[in-house]
PDB file of C-alpha atoms in Angstrom:
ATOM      1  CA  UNK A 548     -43.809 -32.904 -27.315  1.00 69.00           C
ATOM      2  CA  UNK A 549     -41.181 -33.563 -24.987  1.00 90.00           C
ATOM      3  CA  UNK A 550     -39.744 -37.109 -26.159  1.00 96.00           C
ATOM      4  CA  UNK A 551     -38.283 -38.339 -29.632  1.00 95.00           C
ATOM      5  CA  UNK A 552     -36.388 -41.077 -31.383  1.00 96.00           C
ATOM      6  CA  UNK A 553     -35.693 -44.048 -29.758  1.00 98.00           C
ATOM      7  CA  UNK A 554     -32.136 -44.037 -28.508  1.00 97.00           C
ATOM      8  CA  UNK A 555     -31.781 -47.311 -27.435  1.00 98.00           C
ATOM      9  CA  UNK A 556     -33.613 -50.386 -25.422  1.00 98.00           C
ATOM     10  CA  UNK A 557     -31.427 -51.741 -22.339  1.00 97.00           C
ATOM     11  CA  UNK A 558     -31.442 -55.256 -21.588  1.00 98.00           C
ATOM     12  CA  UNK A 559     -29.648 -56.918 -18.633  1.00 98.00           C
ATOM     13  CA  UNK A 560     -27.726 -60.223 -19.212  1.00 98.00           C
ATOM     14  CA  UNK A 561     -25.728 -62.415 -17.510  1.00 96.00           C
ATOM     15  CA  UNK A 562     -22.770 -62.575 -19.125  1.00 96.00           C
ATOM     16  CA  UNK A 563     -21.252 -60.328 -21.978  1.00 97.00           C
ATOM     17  CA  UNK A 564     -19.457 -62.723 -23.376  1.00 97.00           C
ATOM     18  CA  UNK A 565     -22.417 -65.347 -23.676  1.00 97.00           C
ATOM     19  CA  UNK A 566     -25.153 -61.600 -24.967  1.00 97.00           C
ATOM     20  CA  UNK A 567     -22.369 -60.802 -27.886  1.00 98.00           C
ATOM     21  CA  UNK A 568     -22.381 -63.933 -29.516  1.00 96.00           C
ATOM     22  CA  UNK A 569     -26.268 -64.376 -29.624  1.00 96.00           C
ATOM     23  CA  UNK A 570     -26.293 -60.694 -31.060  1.00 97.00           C
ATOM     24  CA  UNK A 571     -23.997 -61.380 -33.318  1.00 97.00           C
ATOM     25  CA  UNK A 572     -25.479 -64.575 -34.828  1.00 95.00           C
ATOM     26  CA  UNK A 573     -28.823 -62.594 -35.143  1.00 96.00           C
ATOM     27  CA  UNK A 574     -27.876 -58.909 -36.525  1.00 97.00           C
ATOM     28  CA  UNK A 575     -24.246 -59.866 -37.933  1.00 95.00           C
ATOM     29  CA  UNK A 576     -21.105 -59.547 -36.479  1.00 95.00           C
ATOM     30  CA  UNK A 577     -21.108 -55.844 -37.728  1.00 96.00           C
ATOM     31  CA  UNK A 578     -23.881 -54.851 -35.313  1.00 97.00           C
ATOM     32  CA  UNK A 579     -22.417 -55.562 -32.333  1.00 98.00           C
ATOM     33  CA  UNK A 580     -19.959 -52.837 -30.827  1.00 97.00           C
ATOM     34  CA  UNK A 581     -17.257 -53.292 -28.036  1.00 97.00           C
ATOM     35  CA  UNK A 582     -17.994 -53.528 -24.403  1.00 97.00           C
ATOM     36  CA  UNK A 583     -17.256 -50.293 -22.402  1.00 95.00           C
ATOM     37  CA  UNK A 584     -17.109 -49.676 -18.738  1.00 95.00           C
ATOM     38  CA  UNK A 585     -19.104 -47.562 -17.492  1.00 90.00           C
ATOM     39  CA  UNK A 586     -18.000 -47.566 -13.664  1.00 90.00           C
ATOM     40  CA  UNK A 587     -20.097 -44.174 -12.572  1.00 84.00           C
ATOM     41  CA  UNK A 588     -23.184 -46.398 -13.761  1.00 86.00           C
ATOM     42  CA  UNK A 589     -22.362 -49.477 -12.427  1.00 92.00           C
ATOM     43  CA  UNK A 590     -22.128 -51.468 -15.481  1.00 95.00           C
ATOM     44  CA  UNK A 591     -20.378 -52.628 -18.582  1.00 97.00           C
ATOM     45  CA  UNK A 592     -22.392 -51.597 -21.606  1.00 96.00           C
ATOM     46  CA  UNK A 593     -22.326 -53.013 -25.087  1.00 97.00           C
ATOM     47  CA  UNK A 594     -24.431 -51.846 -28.189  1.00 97.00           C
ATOM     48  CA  UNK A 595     -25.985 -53.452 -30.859  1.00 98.00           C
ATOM     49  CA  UNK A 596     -27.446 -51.841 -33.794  1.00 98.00           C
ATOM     50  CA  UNK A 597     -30.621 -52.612 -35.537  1.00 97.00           C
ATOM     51  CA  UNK A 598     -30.067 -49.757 -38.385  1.00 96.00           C
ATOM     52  CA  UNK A 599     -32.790 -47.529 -36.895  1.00 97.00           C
ATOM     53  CA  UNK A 600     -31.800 -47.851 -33.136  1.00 98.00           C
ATOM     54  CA  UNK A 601     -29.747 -49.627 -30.755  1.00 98.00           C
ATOM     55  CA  UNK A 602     -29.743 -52.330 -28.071  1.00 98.00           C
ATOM     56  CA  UNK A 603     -28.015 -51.771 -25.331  1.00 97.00           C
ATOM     57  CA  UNK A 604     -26.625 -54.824 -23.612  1.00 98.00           C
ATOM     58  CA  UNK A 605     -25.988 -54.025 -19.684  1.00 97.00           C
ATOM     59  CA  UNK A 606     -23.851 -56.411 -17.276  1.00 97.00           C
ATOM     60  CA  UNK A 607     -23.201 -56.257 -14.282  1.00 96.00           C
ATOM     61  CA  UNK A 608     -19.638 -53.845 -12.861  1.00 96.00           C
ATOM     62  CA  UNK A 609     -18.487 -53.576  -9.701  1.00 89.00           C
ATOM     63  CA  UNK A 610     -19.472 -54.666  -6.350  1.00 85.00           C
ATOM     64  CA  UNK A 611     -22.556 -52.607  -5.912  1.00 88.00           C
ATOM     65  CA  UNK A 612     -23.933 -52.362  -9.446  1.00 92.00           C
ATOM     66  CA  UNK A 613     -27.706 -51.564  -9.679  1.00 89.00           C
ATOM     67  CA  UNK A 614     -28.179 -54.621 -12.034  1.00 95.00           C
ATOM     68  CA  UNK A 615     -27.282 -57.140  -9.679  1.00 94.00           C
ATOM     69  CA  UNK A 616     -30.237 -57.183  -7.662  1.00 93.00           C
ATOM     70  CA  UNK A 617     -32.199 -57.160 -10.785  1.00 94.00           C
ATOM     71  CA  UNK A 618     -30.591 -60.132 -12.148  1.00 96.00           C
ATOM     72  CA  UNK A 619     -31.372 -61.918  -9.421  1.00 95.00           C
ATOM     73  CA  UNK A 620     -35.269 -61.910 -10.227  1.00 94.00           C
ATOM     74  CA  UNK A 621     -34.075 -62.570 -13.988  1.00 95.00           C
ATOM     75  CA  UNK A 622     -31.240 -64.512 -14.098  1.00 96.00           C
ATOM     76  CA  UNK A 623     -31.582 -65.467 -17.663  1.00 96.00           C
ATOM     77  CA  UNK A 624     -31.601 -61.479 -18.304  1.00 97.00           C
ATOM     78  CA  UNK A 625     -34.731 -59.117 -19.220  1.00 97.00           C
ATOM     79  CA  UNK A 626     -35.680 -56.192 -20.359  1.00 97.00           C
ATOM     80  CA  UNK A 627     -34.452 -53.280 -18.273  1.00 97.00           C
ATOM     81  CA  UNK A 628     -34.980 -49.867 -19.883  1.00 97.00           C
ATOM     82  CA  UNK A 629     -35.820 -47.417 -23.069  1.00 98.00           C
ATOM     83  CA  UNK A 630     -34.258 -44.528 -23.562  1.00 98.00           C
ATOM     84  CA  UNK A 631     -36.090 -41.611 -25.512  1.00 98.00           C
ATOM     85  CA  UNK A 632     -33.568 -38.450 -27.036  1.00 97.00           C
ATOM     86  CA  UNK A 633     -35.026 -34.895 -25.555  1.00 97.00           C
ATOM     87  CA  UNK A 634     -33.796 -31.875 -27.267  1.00 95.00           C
ATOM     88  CA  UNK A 635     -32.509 -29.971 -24.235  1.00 95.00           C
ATOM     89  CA  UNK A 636     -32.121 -32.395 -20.948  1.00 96.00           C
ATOM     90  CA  UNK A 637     -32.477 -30.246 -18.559  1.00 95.00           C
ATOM     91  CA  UNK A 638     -35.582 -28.156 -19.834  1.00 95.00           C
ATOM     92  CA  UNK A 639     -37.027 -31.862 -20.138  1.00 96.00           C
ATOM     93  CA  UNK A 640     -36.570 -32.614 -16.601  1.00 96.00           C
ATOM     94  CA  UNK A 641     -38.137 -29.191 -15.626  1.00 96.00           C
ATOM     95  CA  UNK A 642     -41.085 -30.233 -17.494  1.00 95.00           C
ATOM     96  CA  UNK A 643     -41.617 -33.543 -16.116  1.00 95.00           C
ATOM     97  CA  UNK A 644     -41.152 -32.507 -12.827  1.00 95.00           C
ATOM     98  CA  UNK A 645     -44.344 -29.989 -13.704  1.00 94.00           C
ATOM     99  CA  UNK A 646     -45.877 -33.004 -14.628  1.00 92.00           C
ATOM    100  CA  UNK A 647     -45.199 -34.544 -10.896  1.00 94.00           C
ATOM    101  CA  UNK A 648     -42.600 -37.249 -12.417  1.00 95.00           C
ATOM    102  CA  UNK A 649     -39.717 -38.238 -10.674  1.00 97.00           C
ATOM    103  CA  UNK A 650     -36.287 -38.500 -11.233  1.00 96.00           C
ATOM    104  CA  UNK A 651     -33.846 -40.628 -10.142  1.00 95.00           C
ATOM    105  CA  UNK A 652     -30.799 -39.297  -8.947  1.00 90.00           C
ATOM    106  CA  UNK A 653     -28.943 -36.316 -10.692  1.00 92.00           C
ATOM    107  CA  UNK A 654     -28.091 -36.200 -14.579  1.00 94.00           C
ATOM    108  CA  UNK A 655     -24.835 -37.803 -15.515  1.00 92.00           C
ATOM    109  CA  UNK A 656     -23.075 -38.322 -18.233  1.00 90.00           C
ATOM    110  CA  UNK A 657     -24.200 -41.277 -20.350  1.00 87.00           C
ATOM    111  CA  UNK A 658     -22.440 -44.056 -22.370  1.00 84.00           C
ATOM    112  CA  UNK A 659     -22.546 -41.466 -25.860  1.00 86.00           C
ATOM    113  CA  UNK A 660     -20.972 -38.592 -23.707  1.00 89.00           C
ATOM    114  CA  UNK A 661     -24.192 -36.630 -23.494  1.00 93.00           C
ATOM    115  CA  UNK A 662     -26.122 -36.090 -20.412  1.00 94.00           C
ATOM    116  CA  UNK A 663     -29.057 -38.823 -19.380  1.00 95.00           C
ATOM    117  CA  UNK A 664     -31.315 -39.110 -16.376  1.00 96.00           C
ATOM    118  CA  UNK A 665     -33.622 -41.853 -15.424  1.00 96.00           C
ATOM    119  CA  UNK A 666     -37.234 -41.684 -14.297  1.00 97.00           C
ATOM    120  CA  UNK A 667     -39.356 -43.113 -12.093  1.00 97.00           C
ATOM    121  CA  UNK A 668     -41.144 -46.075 -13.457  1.00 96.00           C
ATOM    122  CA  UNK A 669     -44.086 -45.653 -10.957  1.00 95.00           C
ATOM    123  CA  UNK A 670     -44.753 -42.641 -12.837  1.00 95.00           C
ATOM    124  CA  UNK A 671     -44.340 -44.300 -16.540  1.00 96.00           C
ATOM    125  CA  UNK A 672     -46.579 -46.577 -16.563  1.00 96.00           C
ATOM    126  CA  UNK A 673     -44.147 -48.979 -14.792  1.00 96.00           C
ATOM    127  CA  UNK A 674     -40.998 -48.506 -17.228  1.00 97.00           C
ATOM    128  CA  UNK A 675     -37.650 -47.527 -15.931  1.00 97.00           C
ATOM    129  CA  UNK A 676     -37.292 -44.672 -18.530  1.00 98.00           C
ATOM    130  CA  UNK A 677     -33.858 -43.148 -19.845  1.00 97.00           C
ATOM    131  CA  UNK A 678     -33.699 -39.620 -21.052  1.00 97.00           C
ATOM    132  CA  UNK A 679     -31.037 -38.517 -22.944  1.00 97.00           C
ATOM    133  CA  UNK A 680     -29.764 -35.544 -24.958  1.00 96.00           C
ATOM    134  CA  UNK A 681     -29.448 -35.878 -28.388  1.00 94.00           C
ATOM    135  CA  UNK A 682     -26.216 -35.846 -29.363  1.00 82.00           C
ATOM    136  CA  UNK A 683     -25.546 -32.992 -31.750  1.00 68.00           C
ATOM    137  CA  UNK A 684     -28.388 -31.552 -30.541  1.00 53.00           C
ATOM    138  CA  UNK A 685     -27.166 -28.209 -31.276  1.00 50.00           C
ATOM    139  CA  UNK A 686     -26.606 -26.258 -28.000  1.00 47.00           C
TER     140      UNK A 686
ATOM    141  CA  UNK B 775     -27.373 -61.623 -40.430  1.00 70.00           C
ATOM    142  CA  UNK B 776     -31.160 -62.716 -39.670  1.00 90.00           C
ATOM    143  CA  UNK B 777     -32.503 -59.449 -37.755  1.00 96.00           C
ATOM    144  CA  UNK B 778     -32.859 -56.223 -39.035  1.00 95.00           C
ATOM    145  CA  UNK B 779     -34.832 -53.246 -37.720  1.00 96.00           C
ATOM    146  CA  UNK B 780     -36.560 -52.867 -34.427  1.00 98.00           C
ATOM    147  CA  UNK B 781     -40.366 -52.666 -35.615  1.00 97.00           C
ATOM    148  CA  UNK B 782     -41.521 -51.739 -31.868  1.00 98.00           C
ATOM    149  CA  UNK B 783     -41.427 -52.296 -28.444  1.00 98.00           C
ATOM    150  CA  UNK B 784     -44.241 -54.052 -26.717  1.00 98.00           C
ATOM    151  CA  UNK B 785     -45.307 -52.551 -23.614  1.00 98.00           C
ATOM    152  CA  UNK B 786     -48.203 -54.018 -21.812  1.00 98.00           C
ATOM    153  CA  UNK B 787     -50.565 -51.740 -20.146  1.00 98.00           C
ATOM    154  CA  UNK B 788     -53.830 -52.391 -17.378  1.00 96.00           C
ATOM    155  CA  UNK B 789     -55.539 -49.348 -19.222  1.00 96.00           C
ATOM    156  CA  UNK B 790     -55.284 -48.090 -22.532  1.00 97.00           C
ATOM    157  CA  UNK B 791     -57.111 -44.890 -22.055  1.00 97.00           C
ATOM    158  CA  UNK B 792     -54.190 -43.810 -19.307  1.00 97.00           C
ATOM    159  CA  UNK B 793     -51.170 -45.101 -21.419  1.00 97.00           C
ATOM    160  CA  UNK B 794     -52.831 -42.824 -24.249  1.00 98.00           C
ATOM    161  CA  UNK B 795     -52.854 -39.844 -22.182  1.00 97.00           C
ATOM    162  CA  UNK B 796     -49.325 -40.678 -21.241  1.00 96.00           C
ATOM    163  CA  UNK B 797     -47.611 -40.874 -24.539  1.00 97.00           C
ATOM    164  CA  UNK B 798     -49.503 -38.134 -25.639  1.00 97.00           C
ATOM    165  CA  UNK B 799     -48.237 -35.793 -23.193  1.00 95.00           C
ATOM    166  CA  UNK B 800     -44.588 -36.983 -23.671  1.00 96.00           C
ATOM    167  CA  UNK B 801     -44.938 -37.765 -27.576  1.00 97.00           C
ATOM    168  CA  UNK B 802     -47.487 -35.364 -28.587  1.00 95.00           C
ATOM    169  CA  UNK B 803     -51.178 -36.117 -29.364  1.00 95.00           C
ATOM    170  CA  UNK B 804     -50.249 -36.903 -33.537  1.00 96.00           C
ATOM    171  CA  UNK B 805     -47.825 -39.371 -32.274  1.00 97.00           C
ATOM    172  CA  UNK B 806     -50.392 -42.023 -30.798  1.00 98.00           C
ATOM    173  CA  UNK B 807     -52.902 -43.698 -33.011  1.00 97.00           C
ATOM    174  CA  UNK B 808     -56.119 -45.201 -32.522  1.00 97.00           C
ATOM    175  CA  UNK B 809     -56.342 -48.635 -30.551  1.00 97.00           C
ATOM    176  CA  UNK B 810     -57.301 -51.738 -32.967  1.00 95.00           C
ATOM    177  CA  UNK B 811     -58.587 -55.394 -31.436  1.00 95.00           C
ATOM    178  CA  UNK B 812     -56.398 -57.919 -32.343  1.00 90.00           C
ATOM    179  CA  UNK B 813     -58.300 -60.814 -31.326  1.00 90.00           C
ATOM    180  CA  UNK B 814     -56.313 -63.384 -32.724  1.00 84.00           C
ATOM    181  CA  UNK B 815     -53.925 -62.036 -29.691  1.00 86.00           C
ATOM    182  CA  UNK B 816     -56.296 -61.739 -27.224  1.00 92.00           C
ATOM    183  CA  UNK B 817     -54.906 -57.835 -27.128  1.00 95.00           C
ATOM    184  CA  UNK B 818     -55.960 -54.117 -28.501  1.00 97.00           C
ATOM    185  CA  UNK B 819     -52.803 -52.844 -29.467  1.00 96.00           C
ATOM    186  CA  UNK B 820     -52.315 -48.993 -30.359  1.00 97.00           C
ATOM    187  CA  UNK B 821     -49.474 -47.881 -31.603  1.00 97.00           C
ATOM    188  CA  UNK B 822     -46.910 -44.757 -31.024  1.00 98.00           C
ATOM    189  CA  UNK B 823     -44.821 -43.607 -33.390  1.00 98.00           C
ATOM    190  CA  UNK B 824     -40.900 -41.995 -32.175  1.00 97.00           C
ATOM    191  CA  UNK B 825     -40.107 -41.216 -35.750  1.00 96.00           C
ATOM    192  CA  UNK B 826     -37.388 -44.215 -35.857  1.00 97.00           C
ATOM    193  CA  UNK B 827     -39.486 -47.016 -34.099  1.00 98.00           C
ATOM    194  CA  UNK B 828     -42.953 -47.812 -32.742  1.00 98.00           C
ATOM    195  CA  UNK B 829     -44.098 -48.374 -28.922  1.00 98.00           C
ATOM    196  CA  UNK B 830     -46.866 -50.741 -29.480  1.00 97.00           C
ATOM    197  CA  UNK B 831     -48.901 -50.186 -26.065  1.00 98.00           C
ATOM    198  CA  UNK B 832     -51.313 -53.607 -25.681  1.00 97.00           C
ATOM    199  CA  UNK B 833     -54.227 -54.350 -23.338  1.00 97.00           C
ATOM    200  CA  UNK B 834     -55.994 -57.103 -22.563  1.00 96.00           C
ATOM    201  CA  UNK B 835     -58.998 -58.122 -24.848  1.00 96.00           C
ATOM    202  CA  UNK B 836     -61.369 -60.653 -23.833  1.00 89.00           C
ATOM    203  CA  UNK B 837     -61.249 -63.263 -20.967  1.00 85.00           C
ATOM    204  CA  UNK B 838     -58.504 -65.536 -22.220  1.00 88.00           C
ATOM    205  CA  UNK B 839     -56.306 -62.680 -23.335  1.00 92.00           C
ATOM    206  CA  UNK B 840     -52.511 -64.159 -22.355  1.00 89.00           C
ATOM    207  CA  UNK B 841     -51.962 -60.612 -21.208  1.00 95.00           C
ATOM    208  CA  UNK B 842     -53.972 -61.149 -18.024  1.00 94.00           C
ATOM    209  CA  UNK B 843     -51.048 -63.175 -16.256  1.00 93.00           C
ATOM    210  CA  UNK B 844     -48.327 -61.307 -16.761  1.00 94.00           C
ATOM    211  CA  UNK B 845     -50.173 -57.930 -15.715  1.00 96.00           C
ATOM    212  CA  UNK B 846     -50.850 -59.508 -12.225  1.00 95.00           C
ATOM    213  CA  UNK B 847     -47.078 -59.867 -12.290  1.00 94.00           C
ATOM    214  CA  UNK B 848     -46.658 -56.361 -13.504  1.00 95.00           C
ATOM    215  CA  UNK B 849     -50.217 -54.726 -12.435  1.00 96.00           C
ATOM    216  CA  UNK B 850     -48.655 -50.794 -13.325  1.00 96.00           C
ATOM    217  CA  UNK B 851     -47.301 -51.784 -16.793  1.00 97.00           C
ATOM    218  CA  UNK B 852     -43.776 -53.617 -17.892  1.00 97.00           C
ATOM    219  CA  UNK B 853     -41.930 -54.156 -20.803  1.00 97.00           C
ATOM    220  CA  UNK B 854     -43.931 -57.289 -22.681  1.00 97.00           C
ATOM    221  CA  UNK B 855     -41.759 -57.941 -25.920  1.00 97.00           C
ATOM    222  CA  UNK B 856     -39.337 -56.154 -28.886  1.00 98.00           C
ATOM    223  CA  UNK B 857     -39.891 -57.128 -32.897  1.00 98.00           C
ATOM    224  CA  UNK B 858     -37.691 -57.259 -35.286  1.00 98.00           C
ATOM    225  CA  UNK B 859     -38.581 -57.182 -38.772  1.00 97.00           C
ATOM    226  CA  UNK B 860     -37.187 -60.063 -40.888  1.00 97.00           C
ATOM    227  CA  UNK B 861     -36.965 -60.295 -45.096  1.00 95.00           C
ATOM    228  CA  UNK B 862     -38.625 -63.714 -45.088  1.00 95.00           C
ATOM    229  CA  UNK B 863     -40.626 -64.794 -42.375  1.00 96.00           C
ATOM    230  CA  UNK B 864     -40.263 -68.316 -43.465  1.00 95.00           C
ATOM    231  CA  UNK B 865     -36.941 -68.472 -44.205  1.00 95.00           C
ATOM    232  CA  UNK B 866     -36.318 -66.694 -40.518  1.00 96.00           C
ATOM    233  CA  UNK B 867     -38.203 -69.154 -38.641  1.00 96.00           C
ATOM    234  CA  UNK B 868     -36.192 -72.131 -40.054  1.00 96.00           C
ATOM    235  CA  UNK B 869     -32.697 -70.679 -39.499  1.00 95.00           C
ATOM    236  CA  UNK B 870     -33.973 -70.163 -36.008  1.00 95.00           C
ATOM    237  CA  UNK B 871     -34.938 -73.466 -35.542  1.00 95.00           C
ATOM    238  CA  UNK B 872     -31.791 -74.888 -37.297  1.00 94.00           C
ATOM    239  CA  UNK B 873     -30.131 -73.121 -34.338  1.00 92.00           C
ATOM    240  CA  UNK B 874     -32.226 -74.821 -31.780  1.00 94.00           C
ATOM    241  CA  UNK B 875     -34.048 -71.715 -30.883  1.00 95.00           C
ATOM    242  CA  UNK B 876     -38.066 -72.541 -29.942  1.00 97.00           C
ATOM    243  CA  UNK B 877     -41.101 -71.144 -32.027  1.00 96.00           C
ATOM    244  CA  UNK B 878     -44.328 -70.110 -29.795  1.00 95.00           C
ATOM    245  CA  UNK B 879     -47.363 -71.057 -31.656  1.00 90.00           C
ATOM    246  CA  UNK B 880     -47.380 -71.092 -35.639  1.00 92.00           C
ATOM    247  CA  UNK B 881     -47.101 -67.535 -37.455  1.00 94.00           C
ATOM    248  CA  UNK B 882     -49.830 -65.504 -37.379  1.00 92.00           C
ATOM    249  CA  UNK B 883     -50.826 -62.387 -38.934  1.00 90.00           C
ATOM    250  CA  UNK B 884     -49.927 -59.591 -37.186  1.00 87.00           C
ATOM    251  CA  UNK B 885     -50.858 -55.521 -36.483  1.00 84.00           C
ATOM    252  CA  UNK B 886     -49.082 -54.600 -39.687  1.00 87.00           C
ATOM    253  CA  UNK B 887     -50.553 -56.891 -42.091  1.00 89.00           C
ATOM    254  CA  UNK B 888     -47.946 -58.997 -42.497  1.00 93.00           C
ATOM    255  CA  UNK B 889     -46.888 -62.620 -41.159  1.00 95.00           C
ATOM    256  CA  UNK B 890     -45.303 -62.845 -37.220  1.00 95.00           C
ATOM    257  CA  UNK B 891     -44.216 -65.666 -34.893  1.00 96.00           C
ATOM    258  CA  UNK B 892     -42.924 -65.128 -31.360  1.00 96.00           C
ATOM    259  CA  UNK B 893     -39.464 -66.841 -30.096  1.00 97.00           C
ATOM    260  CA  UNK B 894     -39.398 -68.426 -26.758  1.00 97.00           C
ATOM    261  CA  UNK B 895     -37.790 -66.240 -24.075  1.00 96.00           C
ATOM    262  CA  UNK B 896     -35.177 -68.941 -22.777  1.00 95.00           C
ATOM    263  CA  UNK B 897     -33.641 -69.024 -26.053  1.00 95.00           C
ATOM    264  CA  UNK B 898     -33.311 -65.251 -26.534  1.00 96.00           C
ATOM    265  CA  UNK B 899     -31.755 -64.143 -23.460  1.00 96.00           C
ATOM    266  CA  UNK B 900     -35.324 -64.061 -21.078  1.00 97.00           C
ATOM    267  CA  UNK B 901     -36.802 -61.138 -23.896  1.00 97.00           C
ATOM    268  CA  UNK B 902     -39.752 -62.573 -25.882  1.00 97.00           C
ATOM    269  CA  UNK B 903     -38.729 -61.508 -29.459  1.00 98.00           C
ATOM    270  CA  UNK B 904     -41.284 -61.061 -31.884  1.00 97.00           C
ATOM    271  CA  UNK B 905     -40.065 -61.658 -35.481  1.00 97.00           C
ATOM    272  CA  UNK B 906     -42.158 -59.746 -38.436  1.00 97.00           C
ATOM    273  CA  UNK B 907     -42.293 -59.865 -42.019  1.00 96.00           C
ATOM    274  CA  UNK B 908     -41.083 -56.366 -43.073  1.00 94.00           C
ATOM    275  CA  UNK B 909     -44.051 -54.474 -44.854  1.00 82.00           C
ATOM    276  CA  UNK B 910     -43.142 -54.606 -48.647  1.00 68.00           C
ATOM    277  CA  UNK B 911     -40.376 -56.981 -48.473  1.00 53.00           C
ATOM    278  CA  UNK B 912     -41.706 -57.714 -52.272  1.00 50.00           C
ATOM    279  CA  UNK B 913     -42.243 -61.122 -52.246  1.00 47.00           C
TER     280      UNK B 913
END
């Protein structure tokens, strides 16, 4: 067993601004966080929680932020990633690599300080998949 | 507050046997259960547990299944939909509407047991949002 909780699901919008108020009239104005920049990624990120996980809202930062292209086919924003918590990242990417997965790019640190790495969606069954170290995870 | 806890994510897939296998290897074999037909949907839906939330992997079932058009779009797999559970289905559904917010169909019952209705994308930020009765909401 390589994957567990659900960290968070990552949905592209538009416009932060526009993302926080629907949130907030949904889950309460409690739920929804501040937006942080997150310039090494390419976006702002802002998250929402649902008690037993978290949304993370992604917009656009920068000139030459991954989302833009994506918002282009879905301008009105979609669904753009999950993100699973692994134990120990880098043992997890060793394994999936066993596997013949790939990964996108080199670990970096991730929006809760702990170190995340993306996978190929070609080899999960066609979702852009976030792995991320648990924080506290104890080592 | 309307929304509370992410129930699943809905990921459609062009072969159930495959996604099992997948999220088996990366969940563990005790985390994936058994696929059930859910004609009603026009999907068999199986459902993996990540010890906070639920991937709910669905295929299509039959020849009208409403599955069948978006996997041409998406032939390896995509991110379909997210549920959230909601005290009072009802109740939900009229707050929504109250707020101009579209209602797909009339509630049905759903994989848990319990009443659902699906929201129309444009008026939740291009994600279709599934809204659930929470199981023993005691009414």
């Amino acid at each position: 067993m390589l994957f567990g909780r659900l960290n968070h699901v990552g949905i592209a919008v538009p416009s932060m601004e526009e993302a926080q108020e629907r949130y907030r009239a949904l889950f309460g104005a409690g739920a929804v966080g501040e937006p942080v920049d997150l310039p090494a990624h390419g976006v702002t990120a802002c998250f929402v929680s649902t008690g037993n996980s978290e949304i993370e809202l992604i917009a656009p930062l920068g000139e030459a932020s991954p989302l833009a292209a994506f918002l282009e086919k879905s301008p009105a924003g979609a669904q753009h990633h999950l993100c699973f918590e692994v134990a120990d990242l880098p043992a997890a990417l060793r394994a999936l690599k066993a596997e013949g997965r790939r990964v996108l790019g080199e670990p970096r640190i991730g929006a809760h300080g702990t170190l995340v790495a993306f996978l190929h969606p070609k080899d999960m069954g066609g979702i852009l998949t976030e792995i991320m170290e648990a924080p506290h995870a104890g080592h």
